Amino acid sequence: MSNFIVRKAAVLGAGVMGAQIAAHLANAEVPVLLFDLPAKEGDANAIVNRAIDALRKLEPSPLASKDRVAYIDAANYAQHLEQLRDCDLIIEAIAEKIEWKDDLYRQIAPFISPQAIIASNTSGLSIKRLSEALPEALRSRFCGIHFFNPPRYMHLVELIATRATDPTLLDNLESWLVSRLGKGIVRARDTPNFVANRVGVFSILAVMHHTQRLGLGFDVVDALTGPIIGRPKSATYRTADVVGLDTLAHVIKTMQDTLPDDPWHGYYAVPAWLAALIGKGALGQKTRCGIFRKDGRAIKVLDLAAQDYRESAAEIDPTVLAILRNRNPAEKFAQLRASEHPQAQFLWAIFRDIFHYAAFHLGEIADNARDLDFAMRWGFGWAQGPFESWQAAGWRSIAEALRADVDAGHAMSPAPLPAWVFGQVAENGVHTPQGSYSASADAYRPRSALPVYQRQIFPERVLSEQTVSGVTVWENDGVRLWTLPQLDDGVAIVSIKTRNHTLGREVIVGLQEAVARAEADYQALVLWHEAPFAFGANLKEVTEAIAAGQFDLLEKYVAEFQKTSMALKYARVPVIAAVQGMALGGGCEFLMHAAKRVIALESYIGLVEAGVGLIPAGGGCKEFAIRAAQHAAKTAGNDPFEFIQPVFTTIAMATVSKSGVQARELGFAVDSDKVVFNANELLYVALREARGLAEAGYYPRLSPRRIKVAGRTGIANCEMMLANMKEGGMISAHDYAVARAAAIALCGGDIETGSLVDEQWLLSVERKLFVELLKNEKTQQRIRHTLETGKPLRN
């Protein structure tokens, strides 16, 4: 990898995008100056300070941790331009008015370091045209860097060069964005709206056109264009409301103004009904009224015929639903095309037109089909890009159907399909093991050879790409133990195989066996699989045992669970937990017992047992009791309860971290654990950490024998907190009972304060409390309710 780093950055423009880009830079521990205009009165930085304050309140949070906001400094163009000289990266993110950008570039140019990268976050303006406002000496260091909203969570960043942009600079920037900020990069051509917005906005326009043509309701269309066809839950019209109808109109206007020769130009217009909503100030979610409107608990939808809002009651026709549930893509598309039902006709039409559009414009807007497909997956949340969907359904048969519809005048444009659609692609598809088709080069392009991508052992793949499988060493129904000899045949990997990676008996036994085999034959062990990391114990197994009255068996199960945790902790080789996504309950306890953790930024970790009326009993309470004793030994007061108090609240409230960074703050990880921003690098980093520990002569920690516990005084302090919460109506009587049990486990049992115990004592305390709660009818109600509904029960 390149040694390129960004030591300090600046973001110009403290609007929604600018502020959130600054937040994500701060997440990555990059100090950032956030600029905007000086306020007309009072504090000159008032505009930026308001934007920074807003970051703290937004949900989902743009900040990985509230303290990350400290890395953002407020600045204004009147007083602080000199500070730009210290910035390695300057990102402009002001309004999409080219004359405003020109003025700003001329203003900042004298203060830019010759080594700095200057980039615009424009969503569609010409990068070449923008570069002309900069001195010629700076143009080689200028490019487009288009983040998608919200920048922390959306994977896509489009990089757009001009002919003057230094290629090495672009490679360095791509590598840094991939690894440091965790992004998926698509290099877009410098054409209006680039790749994702160009195709995505056309897709929305096609949906709008066919909605009106076939007389469908907006709510029905959202039912048809959501998860059922591999699109986000917000589908089409709800997405428009979330983005902002005025913002959507602006992007459409950009296409209308800049693409006069496009064969679909006639559709680049804001529909009259949409213009009317914007004219009334109904801009979507930000004005609480748009295509949809919330009235109390009811969601209402705009009815164009009635010119008013009605109850949203969308239903997919059963015959159409049956077609959509067909797992054979070729049959599905053939059935949609043949059906006379308006909903089926609508679906065939929107797929046909997006296939047509993507094929026609591929050579103009993107280097290859893989980039276009990734742009739609990462930028718009599609499960498959348009070319993947087309190829999965049979390239040649879909191409013939498209040509027939175009010739018959059924498609939105009479533009002929490009010749390449019927050339070598008709035999091989656009995606092959060797690469993806480039229409401009008439060749298949392999993936980028930048060294940063060697860190992605299991990158996201498009259809037909080859994947790595590794060599299986041993497996049962719960886990697989395997290796990657090409990387490090001395480090074993164990992966959980169950649905949602729940921790049933076969997993518990399997992990013990995996640890034993790793101790015998390998230098280290990595616990890794794709998200979620683990959803905790298998509640179905627990419920069946309760129904049979097998509480002795359940206690043995918990003891076996604890044995697995201890096996992970005291293995003779280092065990590294590589964590991504949800790590709840027992999954959290397993990672807490590992020698080290490597955690993806988007990891949501917590001991959530209280939600089903239980306490952590896989060693979670025990680990916090040990840490409390260690903390007490280092403090003047020598009181374990100082540490236990916040932990008790975390467990009692079933608090889940909102990022890998926050997991460290809550104590589920420690400060030395790595947080990886690109989840595709997780396994690579974990393997390197494992190898490093092994090479350093790793040996397991000794089990602590004299653990000072908070005992009865600690329990009483927790009970005082609970009593206040119960009196205030914040918790129920059963919540109180469950939380009190957690307090007893954290404080080492109902024993004298300051007593010295060992690890097995703490495990026995939490195990017995856990089983007693299992016998409680209210806990059993919670478990059944969670199994049936997927939601917690307050009783």
PDB file of C-alpha atoms in Angstrom, residues 115-298:
ATOM      1  CA  GLN A 115       0.934  18.944  -1.917  1.00  0.00           C
ATOM      2  CA  ALA A 116      -2.784  19.117  -1.049  1.00  0.00           C
ATOM      3  CA  ILE A 117      -5.583  17.306  -2.865  1.00  0.00           C
ATOM      4  CA  ILE A 118      -8.577  19.478  -3.769  1.00  0.00           C
ATOM      5  CA  ALA A 119     -11.849  17.707  -4.488  1.00  0.00           C
ATOM      6  CA  SER A 120     -15.463  18.605  -5.122  1.00  0.00           C
ATOM      7  CA  ASN A 121     -18.345  16.615  -3.647  1.00  0.00           C
ATOM      8  CA  THR A 122     -20.595  17.729  -6.502  1.00  0.00           C
ATOM      9  CA  SER A 123     -23.271  15.173  -7.301  1.00  0.00           C
ATOM     10  CA  GLY A 124     -23.207  15.810 -11.021  1.00  0.00           C
ATOM     11  CA  LEU A 125     -21.517  19.010 -12.250  1.00  0.00           C
ATOM     12  CA  SER A 126     -18.619  18.772 -14.697  1.00  0.00           C
ATOM     13  CA  ILE A 127     -15.317  18.253 -12.885  1.00  0.00           C
ATOM     14  CA  LYS A 128     -13.378  19.638 -15.851  1.00  0.00           C
ATOM     15  CA  ARG A 129     -15.499  22.775 -15.842  1.00  0.00           C
ATOM     16  CA  LEU A 130     -15.025  23.218 -12.083  1.00  0.00           C
ATOM     17  CA  SER A 131     -11.250  22.796 -12.410  1.00  0.00           C
ATOM     18  CA  GLU A 132     -11.092  25.826 -14.702  1.00  0.00           C
ATOM     19  CA  ALA A 133     -11.678  28.125 -11.723  1.00  0.00           C
ATOM     20  CA  LEU A 134      -8.397  26.928 -10.175  1.00  0.00           C
ATOM     21  CA  PRO A 135      -4.899  28.068 -11.169  1.00  0.00           C
ATOM     22  CA  GLU A 136      -3.347  25.731 -13.711  1.00  0.00           C
ATOM     23  CA  ALA A 137      -0.708  24.625 -11.177  1.00  0.00           C
ATOM     24  CA  LEU A 138      -3.424  23.142  -8.947  1.00  0.00           C
ATOM     25  CA  ARG A 139      -5.487  21.382 -11.609  1.00  0.00           C
ATOM     26  CA  SER A 140      -3.405  18.194 -11.528  1.00  0.00           C
ATOM     27  CA  ARG A 141      -4.402  17.850  -7.845  1.00  0.00           C
ATOM     28  CA  PHE A 142      -8.130  18.347  -8.407  1.00  0.00           C
ATOM     29  CA  CYS A 143     -10.811  15.679  -8.829  1.00  0.00           C
ATOM     30  CA  GLY A 144     -14.399  14.807  -7.948  1.00  0.00           C
ATOM     31  CA  ILE A 145     -15.045  12.844  -4.751  1.00  0.00           C
ATOM     32  CA  HIS A 146     -18.777  12.209  -4.598  1.00  0.00           C
ATOM     33  CA  PHE A 147     -19.954  10.793  -1.257  1.00  0.00           C
ATOM     34  CA  PHE A 148     -23.483   9.453  -0.923  1.00  0.00           C
ATOM     35  CA  ASN A 149     -25.837  10.480   1.861  1.00  0.00           C
ATOM     36  CA  PRO A 150     -25.388   9.632   4.718  1.00  0.00           C
ATOM     37  CA  PRO A 151     -21.594   9.509   4.255  1.00  0.00           C
ATOM     38  CA  ARG A 152     -20.877   7.271   7.257  1.00  0.00           C
ATOM     39  CA  TYR A 153     -23.275   4.531   6.177  1.00  0.00           C
ATOM     40  CA  MET A 154     -23.329   4.662   2.362  1.00  0.00           C
ATOM     41  CA  HIS A 155     -20.518   2.577   0.940  1.00  0.00           C
ATOM     42  CA  LEU A 156     -20.166   4.295  -2.434  1.00  0.00           C
ATOM     43  CA  VAL A 157     -17.762   7.082  -3.287  1.00  0.00           C
ATOM     44  CA  GLU A 158     -17.417   8.063  -6.944  1.00  0.00           C
ATOM     45  CA  LEU A 159     -13.991   9.349  -7.971  1.00  0.00           C
ATOM     46  CA  ILE A 160     -13.945  11.507 -11.082  1.00  0.00           C
ATOM     47  CA  ALA A 161     -10.765  12.687 -12.783  1.00  0.00           C
ATOM     48  CA  THR A 162     -10.097  15.226 -15.474  1.00  0.00           C
ATOM     49  CA  ARG A 163      -7.422  14.719 -18.120  1.00  0.00           C
ATOM     50  CA  ALA A 164      -5.166  16.901 -15.983  1.00  0.00           C
ATOM     51  CA  THR A 165      -5.600  14.911 -12.750  1.00  0.00           C
ATOM     52  CA  ASP A 166      -2.405  13.204 -11.596  1.00  0.00           C
ATOM     53  CA  PRO A 167      -3.023   9.418 -11.886  1.00  0.00           C
ATOM     54  CA  THR A 168      -0.778   8.634  -8.893  1.00  0.00           C
ATOM     55  CA  LEU A 169      -2.717  11.112  -6.773  1.00  0.00           C
ATOM     56  CA  LEU A 170      -5.961   9.384  -7.745  1.00  0.00           C
ATOM     57  CA  ASP A 171      -4.541   5.939  -6.889  1.00  0.00           C
ATOM     58  CA  ASN A 172      -3.349   7.191  -3.494  1.00  0.00           C
ATOM     59  CA  LEU A 173      -6.677   8.836  -2.762  1.00  0.00           C
ATOM     60  CA  GLU A 174      -8.623   5.710  -3.753  1.00  0.00           C
ATOM     61  CA  SER A 175      -6.464   3.524  -1.514  1.00  0.00           C
ATOM     62  CA  TRP A 176      -6.917   5.891   1.422  1.00  0.00           C
ATOM     63  CA  LEU A 177     -10.681   6.148   0.946  1.00  0.00           C
ATOM     64  CA  VAL A 178     -11.012   2.357   0.751  1.00  0.00           C
ATOM     65  CA  SER A 179      -8.968   1.494   3.826  1.00  0.00           C
ATOM     66  CA  ARG A 180      -9.198   4.545   6.098  1.00  0.00           C
ATOM     67  CA  LEU A 181     -12.799   5.596   5.424  1.00  0.00           C
ATOM     68  CA  GLY A 182     -14.101   2.133   4.490  1.00  0.00           C
ATOM     69  CA  LYS A 183     -15.518   3.070   1.099  1.00  0.00           C
ATOM     70  CA  GLY A 184     -16.267   1.258  -2.139  1.00  0.00           C
ATOM     71  CA  ILE A 185     -14.818   3.238  -5.028  1.00  0.00           C
ATOM     72  CA  VAL A 186     -16.204   3.567  -8.532  1.00  0.00           C
ATOM     73  CA  ARG A 187     -14.194   5.663 -10.973  1.00  0.00           C
ATOM     74  CA  ALA A 188     -16.815   7.499 -12.928  1.00  0.00           C
ATOM     75  CA  ARG A 189     -16.485   9.315 -16.224  1.00  0.00           C
ATOM     76  CA  ASP A 190     -16.906  13.094 -16.112  1.00  0.00           C
ATOM     77  CA  THR A 191     -20.474  13.056 -17.421  1.00  0.00           C
ATOM     78  CA  PRO A 192     -23.585  14.665 -15.876  1.00  0.00           C
ATOM     79  CA  ASN A 193     -24.604  12.976 -12.580  1.00  0.00           C
ATOM     80  CA  PHE A 194     -21.745  10.467 -13.057  1.00  0.00           C
ATOM     81  CA  VAL A 195     -22.784   6.789 -12.700  1.00  0.00           C
ATOM     82  CA  ALA A 196     -25.060   6.035  -9.746  1.00  0.00           C
ATOM     83  CA  ASN A 197     -27.224   9.161  -9.926  1.00  0.00           C
ATOM     84  CA  ARG A 198     -27.369   8.987 -13.715  1.00  0.00           C
ATOM     85  CA  VAL A 199     -28.753   5.444 -13.700  1.00  0.00           C
ATOM     86  CA  GLY A 200     -30.597   5.736 -10.368  1.00  0.00           C
ATOM     87  CA  VAL A 201     -32.463   8.925 -11.216  1.00  0.00           C
ATOM     88  CA  PHE A 202     -33.412   7.517 -14.609  1.00  0.00           C
ATOM     89  CA  SER A 203     -34.735   4.457 -12.781  1.00  0.00           C
ATOM     90  CA  ILE A 204     -36.901   6.711 -10.605  1.00  0.00           C
ATOM     91  CA  LEU A 205     -38.140   8.592 -13.692  1.00  0.00           C
ATOM     92  CA  ALA A 206     -38.988   5.285 -15.384  1.00  0.00           C
ATOM     93  CA  VAL A 207     -40.948   4.204 -12.310  1.00  0.00           C
ATOM     94  CA  MET A 208     -42.823   7.531 -12.305  1.00  0.00           C
ATOM     95  CA  HIS A 209     -43.599   7.254 -16.013  1.00  0.00           C
ATOM     96  CA  HIS A 210     -44.957   3.713 -15.803  1.00  0.00           C
ATOM     97  CA  THR A 211     -46.819   4.470 -12.554  1.00  0.00           C
ATOM     98  CA  GLN A 212     -48.897   7.070 -14.375  1.00  0.00           C
ATOM     99  CA  ARG A 213     -49.132   5.099 -17.609  1.00  0.00           C
ATOM    100  CA  LEU A 214     -50.655   2.116 -15.805  1.00  0.00           C
ATOM    101  CA  GLY A 215     -52.625   4.070 -13.204  1.00  0.00           C
ATOM    102  CA  LEU A 216     -50.983   2.511 -10.158  1.00  0.00           C
ATOM    103  CA  GLY A 217     -50.970   4.009  -6.678  1.00  0.00           C
ATOM    104  CA  PHE A 218     -47.712   5.285  -5.209  1.00  0.00           C
ATOM    105  CA  ASP A 219     -48.064   2.882  -2.274  1.00  0.00           C
ATOM    106  CA  VAL A 220     -48.636  -0.087  -4.600  1.00  0.00           C
ATOM    107  CA  VAL A 221     -45.530   0.851  -6.581  1.00  0.00           C
ATOM    108  CA  ASP A 222     -43.469   1.039  -3.390  1.00  0.00           C
ATOM    109  CA  ALA A 223     -44.667  -2.446  -2.464  1.00  0.00           C
ATOM    110  CA  LEU A 224     -43.554  -3.626  -5.920  1.00  0.00           C
ATOM    111  CA  THR A 225     -40.182  -1.826  -5.958  1.00  0.00           C
ATOM    112  CA  GLY A 226     -38.930  -2.682  -2.457  1.00  0.00           C
ATOM    113  CA  PRO A 227     -37.290  -5.835  -1.041  1.00  0.00           C
ATOM    114  CA  ILE A 228     -39.489  -8.112  -3.197  1.00  0.00           C
ATOM    115  CA  ILE A 229     -37.295  -7.137  -6.196  1.00  0.00           C
ATOM    116  CA  GLY A 230     -34.066  -6.637  -4.231  1.00  0.00           C
ATOM    117  CA  ARG A 231     -34.394  -2.909  -3.562  1.00  0.00           C
ATOM    118  CA  PRO A 232     -34.361  -1.091  -0.188  1.00  0.00           C
ATOM    119  CA  LYS A 233     -37.419  -1.027   2.107  1.00  0.00           C
ATOM    120  CA  SER A 234     -37.937   2.636   1.239  1.00  0.00           C
ATOM    121  CA  ALA A 235     -38.503   1.511  -2.372  1.00  0.00           C
ATOM    122  CA  THR A 236     -39.050   4.415  -4.815  1.00  0.00           C
ATOM    123  CA  TYR A 237     -41.475   7.060  -3.593  1.00  0.00           C
ATOM    124  CA  ARG A 238     -40.546   6.758   0.075  1.00  0.00           C
ATOM    125  CA  THR A 239     -36.898   7.145  -0.967  1.00  0.00           C
ATOM    126  CA  ALA A 240     -37.830  10.303  -2.870  1.00  0.00           C
ATOM    127  CA  ASP A 241     -39.431  11.682   0.295  1.00  0.00           C
ATOM    128  CA  VAL A 242     -36.340  10.840   2.354  1.00  0.00           C
ATOM    129  CA  VAL A 243     -33.937  12.380  -0.180  1.00  0.00           C
ATOM    130  CA  GLY A 244     -36.135  15.466  -0.517  1.00  0.00           C
ATOM    131  CA  LEU A 245     -38.419  16.130  -3.453  1.00  0.00           C
ATOM    132  CA  ASP A 246     -36.655  19.438  -4.133  1.00  0.00           C
ATOM    133  CA  THR A 247     -33.274  17.668  -4.191  1.00  0.00           C
ATOM    134  CA  LEU A 248     -34.622  15.070  -6.604  1.00  0.00           C
ATOM    135  CA  ALA A 249     -36.009  17.814  -8.819  1.00  0.00           C
ATOM    136  CA  HIS A 250     -32.612  19.529  -8.836  1.00  0.00           C
ATOM    137  CA  VAL A 251     -30.840  16.364 -10.017  1.00  0.00           C
ATOM    138  CA  ILE A 252     -33.477  15.836 -12.720  1.00  0.00           C
ATOM    139  CA  LYS A 253     -32.977  19.463 -13.819  1.00  0.00           C
ATOM    140  CA  THR A 254     -29.221  18.857 -14.122  1.00  0.00           C
ATOM    141  CA  MET A 255     -29.912  16.006 -16.541  1.00  0.00           C
ATOM    142  CA  GLN A 256     -32.428  18.098 -18.445  1.00  0.00           C
ATOM    143  CA  ASP A 257     -29.992  21.001 -18.853  1.00  0.00           C
ATOM    144  CA  THR A 258     -26.831  19.038 -19.623  1.00  0.00           C
ATOM    145  CA  LEU A 259     -28.021  16.084 -21.716  1.00  0.00           C
ATOM    146  CA  PRO A 260     -29.939  17.638 -24.624  1.00  0.00           C
ATOM    147  CA  ASP A 261     -28.923  14.903 -27.076  1.00  0.00           C
ATOM    148  CA  ASP A 262     -29.757  11.977 -24.839  1.00  0.00           C
ATOM    149  CA  PRO A 263     -32.386   9.676 -26.446  1.00  0.00           C
ATOM    150  CA  TRP A 264     -34.336   9.740 -23.152  1.00  0.00           C
ATOM    151  CA  HIS A 265     -34.148  13.533 -22.793  1.00  0.00           C
ATOM    152  CA  GLY A 266     -37.917  13.890 -23.061  1.00  0.00           C
ATOM    153  CA  TYR A 267     -38.285  12.092 -19.736  1.00  0.00           C
ATOM    154  CA  TYR A 268     -35.781  14.312 -17.915  1.00  0.00           C
ATOM    155  CA  ALA A 269     -38.506  16.513 -16.533  1.00  0.00           C
ATOM    156  CA  VAL A 270     -40.202  16.924 -13.178  1.00  0.00           C
ATOM    157  CA  PRO A 271     -43.765  15.502 -13.422  1.00  0.00           C
ATOM    158  CA  ALA A 272     -46.500  18.085 -12.916  1.00  0.00           C
ATOM    159  CA  TRP A 273     -47.738  16.439  -9.703  1.00  0.00           C
ATOM    160  CA  LEU A 274     -44.214  16.512  -8.254  1.00  0.00           C
ATOM    161  CA  ALA A 275     -43.740  20.151  -9.200  1.00  0.00           C
ATOM    162  CA  ALA A 276     -47.073  20.931  -7.514  1.00  0.00           C
ATOM    163  CA  LEU A 277     -45.941  19.292  -4.252  1.00  0.00           C
ATOM    164  CA  ILE A 278     -42.688  21.236  -4.312  1.00  0.00           C
ATOM    165  CA  GLY A 279     -44.608  24.426  -5.018  1.00  0.00           C
ATOM    166  CA  LYS A 280     -46.695  23.829  -1.882  1.00  0.00           C
ATOM    167  CA  GLY A 281     -43.578  23.270   0.226  1.00  0.00           C
ATOM    168  CA  ALA A 282     -44.340  19.552   0.632  1.00  0.00           C
ATOM    169  CA  LEU A 283     -40.749  18.415   0.180  1.00  0.00           C
ATOM    170  CA  GLY A 284     -40.914  15.003   1.821  1.00  0.00           C
ATOM    171  CA  GLN A 285     -39.553  13.831   5.156  1.00  0.00           C
ATOM    172  CA  LYS A 286     -37.898  17.135   6.078  1.00  0.00           C
ATOM    173  CA  THR A 287     -41.269  18.937   5.905  1.00  0.00           C
ATOM    174  CA  ARG A 288     -43.206  15.890   7.223  1.00  0.00           C
ATOM    175  CA  CYS A 289     -45.280  15.877   4.086  1.00  0.00           C
ATOM    176  CA  GLY A 290     -44.532  14.797   0.543  1.00  0.00           C
ATOM    177  CA  ILE A 291     -45.726  11.806  -1.436  1.00  0.00           C
ATOM    178  CA  PHE A 292     -46.455  10.237   1.934  1.00  0.00           C
ATOM    179  CA  ARG A 293     -47.756  11.951   5.069  1.00  0.00           C
ATOM    180  CA  LYS A 294     -47.974  10.707   8.623  1.00  0.00           C
ATOM    181  CA  ASP A 295     -51.239  11.442  10.424  1.00  0.00           C
ATOM    182  CA  GLY A 296     -50.817  10.241  13.990  1.00  0.00           C
ATOM    183  CA  ARG A 297     -49.891   6.596  13.623  1.00  0.00           C
ATOM    184  CA  ALA A 298     -51.443   6.281  10.190  1.00  0.00           C
TER     185      ALA A 298
END
